[in-house]
Short mmCIF file of C-alpha atoms in Angstrom, two decimals:
data_model
loop_
_atom_site.label_atom_id
_atom_site.label_comp_id
_atom_site.label_asym_id
_atom_site.label_seq_id
_atom_site.Cartn_x
_atom_site.Cartn_y
_atom_site.Cartn_z
CA MET A 1 91.38 159.01 99.38
CA ALA A 2 93.57 160.98 101.76
CA GLN A 3 96.38 159.01 103.39
CA ASN A 4 95.16 157.96 106.83
CA VAL A 5 98.38 157.83 108.80
CA TYR A 6 96.50 158.39 112.05
CA ASP A 7 95.24 154.83 112.21
CA ASN A 8 98.77 153.46 111.88
CA PRO A 9 99.48 152.06 115.40
CA ASP A 10 102.99 153.57 115.68
CA PHE A 11 101.74 156.95 114.54
CA PHE A 12 98.70 156.91 116.78
CA ALA A 13 100.76 155.94 119.82
CA GLY A 14 103.28 158.76 119.30
CA TYR A 15 100.70 161.32 118.24
CA SER A 16 98.51 160.64 121.27
CA GLN A 17 101.40 161.68 123.53
CA LEU A 18 101.80 165.16 121.97
CA PRO A 19 101.13 167.91 124.57
CA ARG A 20 98.23 169.18 122.45
CA GLN A 21 96.61 165.74 122.50
CA VAL A 22 97.22 165.18 126.23
CA HIS A 23 96.33 168.71 127.37
CA GLY A 24 93.98 169.74 124.58
CA LEU A 25 93.76 173.29 123.27
CA ALA A 26 95.85 174.66 126.18
CA GLY A 27 98.70 172.40 125.04
CA ALA A 28 98.86 174.11 121.64
CA PRO A 29 100.95 177.31 121.76
CA GLU A 30 99.05 178.77 118.81
CA TRP A 31 95.68 178.39 120.54
CA PRO A 32 95.57 181.92 122.06
CA ALA A 33 96.24 183.34 118.58
CA ILE A 34 93.51 181.16 117.06
CA ARG A 35 91.09 182.09 119.82
CA ALA A 36 91.66 185.78 119.10
CA MET A 37 90.60 185.13 115.49
CA LEU A 38 87.38 183.29 116.32
CA PRO A 39 83.99 184.95 115.94
CA ASP A 40 81.43 184.70 118.73
CA LEU A 41 80.28 181.08 118.62
CA LYS A 42 77.00 181.56 120.50
CA GLY A 43 74.14 179.82 118.71
CA LYS A 44 76.34 178.76 115.81
CA ARG A 45 76.14 175.48 113.93
CA ILE A 46 79.76 174.45 113.49
CA VAL A 47 81.67 172.00 111.34
CA ASP A 48 85.20 171.02 112.43
CA MET A 49 87.16 169.45 109.58
CA GLY A 50 89.84 167.26 111.12
CA CYS A 51 88.40 167.14 114.63
CA GLY A 52 90.90 164.67 116.10
CA PHE A 53 90.01 163.89 119.71
CA GLY A 54 87.26 166.53 119.70
CA TRP A 55 88.93 169.14 121.92
CA PHE A 56 87.63 172.04 119.82
CA ALA A 57 84.11 170.62 119.50
CA ARG A 58 83.77 170.40 123.28
CA TRP A 59 85.29 173.89 123.77
CA ALA A 60 82.90 175.36 121.20
CA ARG A 61 79.91 173.86 123.00
CA GLU A 62 81.19 175.26 126.32
CA HIS A 63 81.28 178.64 124.55
CA GLY A 64 77.72 178.64 123.32
CA ALA A 65 77.76 176.80 120.01
CA GLU A 66 74.38 175.32 119.13
CA SER A 67 75.87 172.19 117.58
CA VAL A 68 79.16 170.82 116.31
CA ILE A 69 79.83 168.20 113.68
CA GLY A 70 83.38 166.86 113.94
CA LEU A 71 84.82 165.08 110.93
CA ASP A 72 88.01 163.08 110.82
CA VAL A 73 89.56 160.52 108.48
CA SER A 74 90.78 158.50 111.46
CA GLU A 75 88.47 155.88 112.94
CA LYS A 76 90.59 155.76 116.09
CA MET A 77 90.35 159.52 116.56
CA VAL A 78 86.60 159.53 116.04
CA ALA A 79 86.14 156.58 118.43
CA ARG A 80 88.14 158.37 121.13
CA ALA A 81 86.30 161.66 120.48
CA LYS A 82 82.94 159.90 120.81
CA ALA A 83 84.05 158.24 124.05
CA ASP A 84 85.02 161.63 125.50
CA THR A 85 81.61 163.30 125.33
CA SER A 86 77.98 162.57 126.06
CA ASP A 87 76.83 165.91 124.60
CA PRO A 88 73.96 165.16 122.19
CA ALA A 89 74.71 168.37 120.23
CA ILE A 90 78.12 167.04 119.19
CA GLU A 91 78.28 164.50 116.40
CA TYR A 92 81.48 162.84 115.19
CA THR A 93 81.79 161.15 111.82
CA VAL A 94 84.58 159.43 109.92
CA ALA A 95 84.98 161.35 106.67
CA ASP A 96 87.53 161.83 103.91
CA LEU A 97 87.86 165.56 103.21
CA GLU A 98 89.08 164.84 99.67
CA VAL A 99 85.58 163.70 98.65
CA LEU A 100 83.34 164.99 101.46
CA GLU A 101 80.17 166.84 100.52
CA LEU A 102 78.34 168.79 103.23
CA PRO A 103 74.73 169.93 102.95
CA GLU A 104 74.38 173.47 101.54
CA ALA A 105 74.16 176.50 103.83
CA SER A 106 73.98 174.29 106.93
CA PHE A 107 76.76 175.77 109.05
CA ASP A 108 77.47 179.20 110.57
CA PHE A 109 81.14 178.57 111.24
CA ALA A 110 83.77 176.24 109.78
CA TYR A 111 86.94 175.34 111.62
CA SER A 112 89.97 173.22 110.88
CA ALA A 113 93.26 172.78 112.73
CA LEU A 114 96.40 171.41 111.08
CA THR A 115 94.53 169.26 108.60
CA PHE A 116 94.40 170.85 105.14
CA HIS A 117 98.11 170.28 104.41
CA TYR A 118 97.14 166.60 104.13
CA ILE A 119 94.58 167.45 101.43
CA GLU A 120 95.61 167.29 97.78
CA ASP A 121 92.70 169.22 96.25
CA PHE A 122 92.41 172.34 98.39
CA GLY A 123 90.39 174.21 95.76
CA ARG A 124 87.65 171.59 95.83
CA LEU A 125 87.59 171.61 99.62
CA VAL A 126 87.28 175.42 99.75
CA ARG A 127 84.40 175.47 97.26
CA MET A 128 82.62 172.74 99.25
CA ALA A 129 83.20 174.64 102.51
CA HIS A 130 81.86 177.84 100.94
CA ARG A 131 78.66 176.11 99.81
CA SER A 132 78.17 174.57 103.26
CA LEU A 133 78.27 177.96 105.03
CA THR A 134 75.55 180.57 105.44
CA PRO A 135 76.35 184.07 104.08
CA GLY A 136 78.49 186.07 106.51
CA SER A 137 79.91 182.94 108.18
CA HIS A 138 83.58 182.73 109.12
CA PHE A 139 86.01 180.00 108.17
CA VAL A 140 89.05 179.80 110.47
CA PHE A 141 91.77 177.25 109.83
CA THR A 142 95.39 176.51 110.54
CA ILE A 143 97.86 174.67 108.32
CA GLU A 144 101.55 173.95 108.39
CA HIS A 145 103.29 177.02 106.98
CA PRO A 146 104.72 176.54 103.49
CA ILE A 147 108.07 177.88 104.75
CA TYR A 148 108.09 174.92 107.13
CA MET A 149 106.99 172.40 104.50
CA ALA A 150 108.69 173.38 101.26
CA ALA A 151 112.20 171.95 101.55
CA THR A 152 113.24 168.42 100.65
CA HIS A 153 115.05 168.13 103.98
CA PRO A 154 113.17 170.29 106.48
CA HIS A 155 115.40 170.46 109.55
CA TRP A 156 117.41 173.11 111.41
CA TRP A 157 120.79 174.20 110.19
CA ASN A 158 123.20 176.66 111.80
CA ASP A 159 124.15 179.76 109.85
CA GLU A 160 127.69 181.19 109.95
CA ASP A 161 126.91 182.88 113.29
CA GLY A 162 125.56 179.63 114.77
CA ARG A 163 121.98 180.88 114.58
CA LYS A 164 119.25 178.29 114.06
CA THR A 165 118.24 178.60 110.42
CA TRP A 166 115.54 176.88 108.41
CA PRO A 167 116.11 175.76 104.81
CA VAL A 168 113.74 176.73 102.02
CA ASN A 169 113.88 175.14 98.61
CA ARG A 170 111.30 173.91 96.04
CA TYR A 171 108.98 176.65 97.34
CA ALA A 172 107.33 177.22 93.94
CA MET A 173 107.13 173.46 93.26
CA GLU A 174 103.82 172.58 94.83
CA GLY A 175 102.66 169.08 95.60
CA GLU A 176 103.71 166.04 97.58
CA ARG A 177 106.14 166.20 100.46
CA ARG A 178 107.07 163.07 102.39
CA THR A 179 108.40 163.34 105.92
CA ASN A 180 109.03 160.99 108.80
CA TRP A 181 106.91 161.87 111.83
CA PHE A 182 106.25 158.99 114.24
CA THR A 183 106.22 156.81 111.13
CA ASP A 184 107.92 156.95 107.72
CA GLY A 185 106.52 158.57 104.60
CA VAL A 186 103.85 160.82 106.05
CA LEU A 187 102.31 162.46 102.97
CA LYS A 188 101.63 166.21 102.94
CA TYR A 189 100.86 168.66 100.14
CA HIS A 190 102.89 171.85 99.87
CA ARG A 191 101.11 174.94 98.53
CA THR A 192 102.37 178.52 98.45
CA ILE A 193 100.63 181.13 100.60
CA GLY A 194 99.51 182.75 97.36
CA THR A 195 97.78 179.57 96.19
CA THR A 196 95.97 179.18 99.52
CA LEU A 197 94.81 182.81 99.57
CA ASN A 198 93.84 182.90 95.91
CA ALA A 199 91.77 179.70 96.25
CA LEU A 200 89.78 181.35 99.04
CA ILE A 201 89.39 184.63 97.14
CA ALA A 202 88.40 182.94 93.86
CA THR A 203 85.70 181.01 95.73
CA GLY A 204 84.15 184.16 97.13
CA PHE A 205 85.70 184.31 100.60
CA ALA A 206 87.00 187.64 101.92
CA ILE A 207 90.34 187.34 103.72
CA ARG A 208 89.92 188.72 107.25
CA HIS A 209 93.18 187.91 109.03
CA VAL A 210 96.40 186.05 108.33
CA GLU A 211 98.78 185.11 111.12
CA GLU A 212 102.13 183.40 110.83
CA PHE A 213 102.23 182.02 114.33
CA ALA A 214 105.03 183.25 116.59
CA PRO A 215 105.07 182.77 120.37
CA THR A 216 104.76 185.75 122.72
CA ALA A 217 107.57 186.73 125.13
CA ASP A 218 105.49 185.29 127.99
CA GLN A 219 105.11 181.98 126.19
CA ILE A 220 108.86 181.80 125.59
CA ASN A 221 109.55 182.58 129.26
CA GLU A 222 107.31 179.68 130.24
CA ASP A 223 108.68 177.34 127.60
CA PRO A 224 112.11 178.47 126.27
CA GLY A 225 112.00 175.78 123.59
CA LEU A 226 109.42 177.90 121.77
CA ALA A 227 112.04 180.59 121.01
CA GLU A 228 113.02 178.80 117.79
CA GLU A 229 109.54 179.52 116.42
CA LEU A 230 110.71 183.14 116.02
CA GLU A 231 113.25 182.00 113.43
CA ARG A 232 110.72 180.53 111.00
CA PRO A 233 106.95 180.11 111.11
CA MET A 234 105.69 176.56 111.53
CA MET A 235 102.00 177.40 111.27
CA LEU A 236 99.78 179.61 109.19
CA LEU A 237 96.47 180.77 110.73
CA MET A 238 93.76 182.19 108.49
CA SER A 239 90.36 183.73 108.91
CA ALA A 240 88.09 184.18 105.91
CA GLN A 241 84.45 185.16 105.64
CA ARG A 242 81.80 184.00 103.23
CA MET B 1 113.16 210.21 106.25
CA ALA B 2 113.66 207.05 104.23
CA GLN B 3 117.28 206.20 103.41
CA ASN B 4 117.99 207.43 99.90
CA VAL B 5 120.58 205.01 98.69
CA TYR B 6 119.67 205.68 95.08
CA ASP B 7 121.48 209.00 94.98
CA ASN B 8 124.71 207.38 96.21
CA PRO B 9 126.92 207.46 93.05
CA ASP B 10 128.16 203.86 93.40
CA PHE B 11 124.65 202.60 93.92
CA PHE B 12 123.18 204.62 91.09
CA ALA B 13 125.88 203.48 88.67
CA GLY B 14 125.33 199.80 89.47
CA TYR B 15 121.56 200.04 89.70
CA SER B 16 121.27 201.81 86.35
CA GLN B 17 122.87 198.77 84.67
CA LEU B 18 120.27 196.28 85.95
CA PRO B 19 118.40 194.67 83.03
CA ARG B 20 115.13 196.10 84.34
CA GLN B 21 116.58 199.61 84.26
CA VAL B 22 118.20 199.21 80.85
CA HIS B 23 115.30 197.37 79.19
CA GLY B 24 112.42 198.65 81.31
CA LEU B 25 109.41 196.54 82.18
CA ALA B 26 110.38 193.82 79.69
CA GLY B 27 113.64 193.37 81.63
CA ALA B 28 111.78 192.41 84.81
CA PRO B 29 110.82 188.71 84.82
CA GLU B 30 107.88 189.39 87.14
CA TRP B 31 106.35 191.94 84.75
CA PRO B 32 104.02 189.48 82.93
CA ALA B 33 102.67 188.35 86.33
CA ILE B 34 102.16 191.97 87.42
CA ARG B 35 100.51 192.84 84.14
CA ALA B 36 98.02 189.99 84.60
CA MET B 37 97.04 191.55 87.95
CA LEU B 38 96.49 195.09 86.61
CA PRO B 39 93.00 196.48 86.11
CA ASP B 40 92.10 198.23 82.86
CA LEU B 41 93.99 201.54 83.07
CA LYS B 42 91.88 203.41 80.50
CA GLY B 43 90.94 206.85 81.76
CA LYS B 44 92.51 206.25 85.15
CA ARG B 45 94.38 208.80 87.25
CA ILE B 46 97.39 206.88 88.57
CA VAL B 47 99.94 207.36 91.30
CA ASP B 48 103.19 205.35 91.09
CA MET B 49 105.00 205.26 94.43
CA GLY B 50 108.65 204.64 93.71
CA CYS B 51 108.58 205.44 90.02
CA GLY B 52 112.31 205.14 89.35
CA PHE B 53 113.08 205.95 85.73
CA GLY B 54 109.38 206.18 84.90
CA TRP B 55 109.01 202.99 82.86
CA PHE B 56 105.61 202.16 84.34
CA ALA B 57 104.29 205.72 84.02
CA ARG B 58 105.02 205.76 80.30
CA TRP B 59 103.58 202.25 79.82
CA ALA B 60 100.40 203.25 81.67
CA ARG B 61 99.95 206.27 79.42
CA GLU B 62 100.46 204.07 76.34
CA HIS B 63 97.66 201.88 77.75
CA GLY B 64 95.10 204.59 78.17
CA ALA B 65 95.78 206.14 81.59
CA GLU B 66 94.48 209.70 81.85
CA SER B 67 97.40 210.88 83.96
CA VAL B 68 100.26 209.51 86.04
CA ILE B 69 102.02 211.06 89.00
CA GLY B 70 105.36 209.35 89.61
CA LEU B 71 106.94 209.79 93.03
CA ASP B 72 110.47 208.84 94.01
CA VAL B 73 112.84 209.65 96.85
CA SER B 74 115.75 209.84 94.42
CA GLU B 75 116.48 213.15 92.72
CA LYS B 76 118.61 211.37 90.14
CA MET B 77 115.81 209.00 89.28
CA VAL B 78 113.25 211.75 88.98
CA ALA B 79 115.63 213.85 86.84
CA ARG B 80 116.19 210.93 84.47
CA ALA B 81 112.46 210.13 84.38
CA LYS B 82 111.64 213.73 83.51
CA ALA B 83 114.26 213.74 80.76
CA ASP B 84 112.73 210.60 79.22
CA THR B 85 109.27 211.97 78.51
CA SER B 86 107.60 215.03 77.10
CA ASP B 87 104.10 213.75 77.95
CA PRO B 88 102.26 216.58 79.75
CA ALA B 89 100.00 214.05 81.50
CA ILE B 90 102.96 212.55 83.37
CA GLU B 91 104.31 214.44 86.36
CA TYR B 92 107.35 213.33 88.38
CA THR B 93 108.05 214.57 91.89
CA VAL B 94 110.71 213.89 94.50
CA ALA B 95 108.87 212.61 97.56
CA ASP B 96 109.57 210.70 100.76
CA LEU B 97 106.92 207.98 101.14
CA GLU B 98 107.48 207.92 104.92
CA VAL B 99 105.81 211.32 105.25
CA LEU B 100 104.02 211.83 101.94
CA GLU B 101 100.41 212.99 101.98
CA LEU B 102 98.37 212.75 98.78
CA PRO B 103 95.14 214.62 98.18
CA GLU B 104 92.04 212.62 99.14
CA ALA B 105 90.16 210.51 96.56
CA SER B 106 92.32 211.84 93.72
CA PHE B 107 93.51 208.61 92.12
CA ASP B 108 91.81 205.65 90.45
CA PHE B 109 94.78 203.32 90.66
CA ALA B 110 97.88 203.13 92.87
CA TYR B 111 100.98 201.23 91.85
CA SER B 112 104.35 200.53 93.41
CA ALA B 113 107.20 198.26 92.36
CA LEU B 114 109.88 197.04 94.76
CA THR B 115 109.70 200.09 96.99
CA PHE B 116 107.72 199.44 100.17
CA HIS B 117 110.38 197.20 101.74
CA TYR B 118 112.39 200.43 102.14
CA ILE B 119 109.54 201.99 104.14
CA GLU B 120 109.53 201.67 107.92
CA ASP B 121 105.90 202.64 108.60
CA PHE B 122 103.89 200.53 106.17
CA GLY B 123 100.65 201.00 108.13
CA ARG B 124 100.79 204.78 107.69
CA LEU B 125 101.54 204.42 104.01
CA VAL B 126 98.59 202.06 103.45
CA ARG B 127 96.16 204.37 105.24
CA MET B 128 97.40 207.31 103.20
CA ALA B 129 97.11 205.31 99.96
CA HIS B 130 93.56 204.26 100.90
CA ARG B 131 92.51 207.89 101.48
CA SER B 132 94.05 208.96 98.17
CA LEU B 133 92.04 206.43 96.14
CA THR B 134 88.45 206.61 94.92
CA PRO B 135 86.13 203.78 96.06
CA GLY B 136 86.57 200.62 93.99
CA SER B 137 90.13 201.55 92.97
CA HIS B 138 92.87 198.92 92.86
CA PHE B 139 96.24 199.08 94.57
CA VAL B 140 98.86 196.78 93.01
CA PHE B 141 102.33 196.59 94.44
CA THR B 142 105.39 194.39 94.59
CA ILE B 143 107.86 194.04 97.45
CA GLU B 144 110.80 191.84 98.24
CA HIS B 145 109.38 188.62 99.69
CA PRO B 146 109.92 188.24 103.45
CA ILE B 147 111.38 184.77 102.83
CA TYR B 148 114.06 186.54 100.80
CA MET B 149 114.62 189.30 103.36
CA ALA B 150 114.32 187.70 106.78
CA ALA B 151 117.70 186.07 107.39
CA THR B 152 120.76 187.80 108.82
CA HIS B 153 122.86 186.35 106.00
CA PRO B 154 120.60 186.03 102.97
CA HIS B 155 122.58 183.98 100.45
CA TRP B 156 122.35 180.56 98.81
CA TRP B 157 123.50 177.45 100.61
CA ASN B 158 123.60 173.87 99.34
CA ASP B 159 121.54 171.27 101.15
CA GLU B 160 122.81 167.71 101.68
CA ASP B 161 121.80 166.82 98.11
CA GLY B 162 123.59 169.87 96.68
CA ARG B 163 120.33 171.66 95.95
CA LYS B 164 120.32 175.45 96.15
CA THR B 165 118.68 176.32 99.43
CA TRP B 166 117.73 179.64 100.97
CA PRO B 167 118.15 180.34 104.69
CA VAL B 168 115.31 181.67 106.81
CA ASN B 169 115.84 182.95 110.31
CA ARG B 170 114.49 185.89 112.36
CA TYR B 171 111.26 185.63 110.36
CA ALA B 172 109.06 186.78 113.25
CA MET B 173 111.50 189.55 114.22
CA GLU B 174 110.34 192.39 112.05
CA GLY B 175 112.32 195.54 111.40
CA GLU B 176 115.64 196.65 109.99
CA ARG B 177 117.71 194.47 107.69
CA ARG B 178 121.02 195.73 106.31
CA THR B 179 122.46 194.25 103.15
CA ASN B 180 125.19 195.10 100.71
CA TRP B 181 123.83 195.73 97.22
CA PHE B 182 126.01 197.96 94.98
CA THR B 183 126.93 199.75 98.23
CA ASP B 184 127.19 198.74 101.90
CA GLY B 185 124.43 198.96 104.46
CA VAL B 186 121.36 199.26 102.27
CA LEU B 187 118.51 199.58 104.78
CA LYS B 188 115.34 197.54 104.31
CA TYR B 189 112.45 196.69 106.63
CA HIS B 190 111.38 193.09 107.03
CA ARG B 191 107.69 192.41 107.64
CA THR B 192 105.85 189.08 107.65
CA ILE B 193 103.27 188.38 104.95
CA GLY B 194 100.67 188.42 107.72
CA THR B 195 101.62 191.94 108.77
CA THR B 196 101.45 193.21 105.19
CA LEU B 197 98.05 191.59 104.52
CA ASN B 198 96.57 192.58 107.88
CA ALA B 199 97.64 196.22 107.41
CA LEU B 200 95.74 196.29 104.11
CA ILE B 201 92.67 194.54 105.55
CA ALA B 202 92.57 196.72 108.69
CA THR B 203 92.63 199.82 106.49
CA GLY B 204 89.64 198.68 104.48
CA PHE B 205 91.27 197.12 101.43
CA ALA B 206 89.96 193.80 100.12
CA ILE B 207 92.73 191.39 99.12
CA ARG B 208 92.21 190.43 95.46
CA HIS B 209 95.30 188.42 94.52
CA VAL B 210 98.60 187.40 96.07
CA GLU B 211 101.43 186.04 93.96
CA GLU B 212 104.79 184.77 95.13
CA PHE B 213 106.61 185.29 91.86
CA ALA B 214 108.01 182.22 90.15
CA PRO B 215 109.20 182.15 86.53
CA THR B 216 107.34 180.13 83.92
CA ALA B 217 108.96 177.19 82.09
CA ASP B 218 109.27 179.41 78.99
CA GLN B 219 111.06 182.10 80.98
CA ILE B 220 113.51 179.53 82.38
CA ASN B 221 114.16 178.16 78.89
CA GLU B 222 115.03 181.64 77.72
CA ASP B 223 117.09 182.49 80.81
CA PRO B 224 118.19 179.36 82.72
CA GLY B 225 119.49 181.53 85.57
CA LEU B 226 115.88 182.14 86.57
CA ALA B 227 115.46 178.49 87.62
CA GLU B 228 116.72 179.29 91.12
CA GLU B 229 113.64 181.47 91.64
CA LEU B 230 111.66 178.20 91.92
CA GLU B 231 113.59 177.38 95.11
CA ARG B 232 112.49 180.44 97.07
CA PRO B 233 110.39 183.47 96.19
CA MET B 234 112.25 186.75 95.85
CA MET B 235 109.18 188.91 95.24
CA LEU B 236 105.67 189.20 96.56
CA LEU B 237 103.00 190.69 94.25
CA MET B 238 99.75 191.92 95.70
CA SER B 239 96.51 193.32 94.42
CA ALA B 240 94.05 194.97 96.82
CA GLN B 241 90.91 196.96 96.19
CA ARG B 242 89.50 199.90 98.08
#
C-alpha cells in the first residue's frame, strides 16, 4: 500500500495551510499552465486520481463535466472533500492507487495533480488508467520534476556567483527518496523523465504536451518568491491521449 | 550561421583525439542505447545531420542502408569523412543546419548525434526535417541533456556527503550558453526537455522513445569513470516518427 502521510496529524495540519489548499486551484502557480493543457470538459466523465480536498472536481463540474470521481488515499482528505460539496455528480472514494482497478472504458478524461511521485509502480497505474479511458480521451497529470527529486539532499546551494543553484545527483538511480515535509520520512519515488514518457508510450498513449513549469513574468511580479522556479523546475506537467 | 568551432585548429586537434572520434561508434558509451532505438535501416535513404567523420554513415551502409547523405558545418570534418570512404552511396556535404533545406519526402530515416544543441532555431530544423522525410519514417537524435547544459558554471560539486553533484540553475531561461571545451567560448543553445518534445509534437512527429543516457553496470565495470554518469544525465536520446 502507498504510504499515507496525509492522515498523519502533523502533516495534515501543515498541508492544510498551503496556499493551494486554502485558496484552491488559484493558489497553485502552475494552474494556468495546467488549464491551458486541459481538453474541453463538457459532458465528460472524469476520474481525478489524488483528489485531495476536491478543488479540481468542483471546478470540472463548474466547467461542464458530466461527472467526477475523486480518489484519494487519505480518509481525512476525502471526508473534507465530501463535506465541501452537495453535488450528486461528484463522488469521492478512499482508494490506494497502487492497487486500484477502475472499470474499463468508463471515463473520458483522467486527471492527477502532484500524486504519482508517491506511487511505486507507475507502469501498472498507467496501464490501468489506459484501460479505464475511452479511445481518444486525454490524461493530464502533474508530478514533482525528477530534477527536483533526484538528489539525496534536495535544497538550494549558491554557485560561485551567489546564484541559487539546485543539486542533482543519483538521477539515473530510480526509486525511493525520503524527505522531511511537515513530517519526517515522507516517501516518494524518483523516476527519470524518460521512464515516465516511455511508460505512457509503451501503454499506447500518445504524448501531446510536456511542460516543465516555470512562472510567467506577471506571476513573478505578483509574487517575487516564484523567481527561483526559473532556476530549476519543481513540477512536470504532461498531457497524453489514449 | 551556426558557430563553426570545429574548424578552429585547437578545437579540431583536441576533438579528433576523443575516444569516439578515434574509435568511432564503439568509443561512444551511449552507442548501444542509440542502436537499440534505431529502426531497421535496410533499403533506407538516410540523412545524417552533423555527420562528423562519417562513422554513422559507414555503419548504416554496412547495415543495409541504400544511401546516406552526411551533412556537417565543418569543412575539416567533411574532408576527413570523404577521405575515409570510397562508397559511392555515401555523399558528404558542408551545410549549415540553421538554414539548410532538404528536398521534400526524400529520406526514410533522419539521424543526428550531439549536434542540435549547437542550433539556435530548433523549431525550424524540426519542420524542415519533417518535410524531408517520407510518412512513417523515424528521426533519431541525441543532444546534450539540458540538465548538463543549463547552469552558468557546469562542473561537479561535492554535496555534504562528498557525493559528486551537478549544479542546475537558469533551467527555464533558454538560449545561449558559452563553455570552454578545447577552445574558449563554445556556443551552445539550452532548451528544456519540454521545448524539444513540444517542437517535435507540434510539427507532427509522434514521440516513440526518450532515453536519458546512463551507463550499464557492465560499462561501468569496464570503465569506472562512467559511474559519474549515474549522478546526472549528460545526453538525451530521442526517437520520433513522422
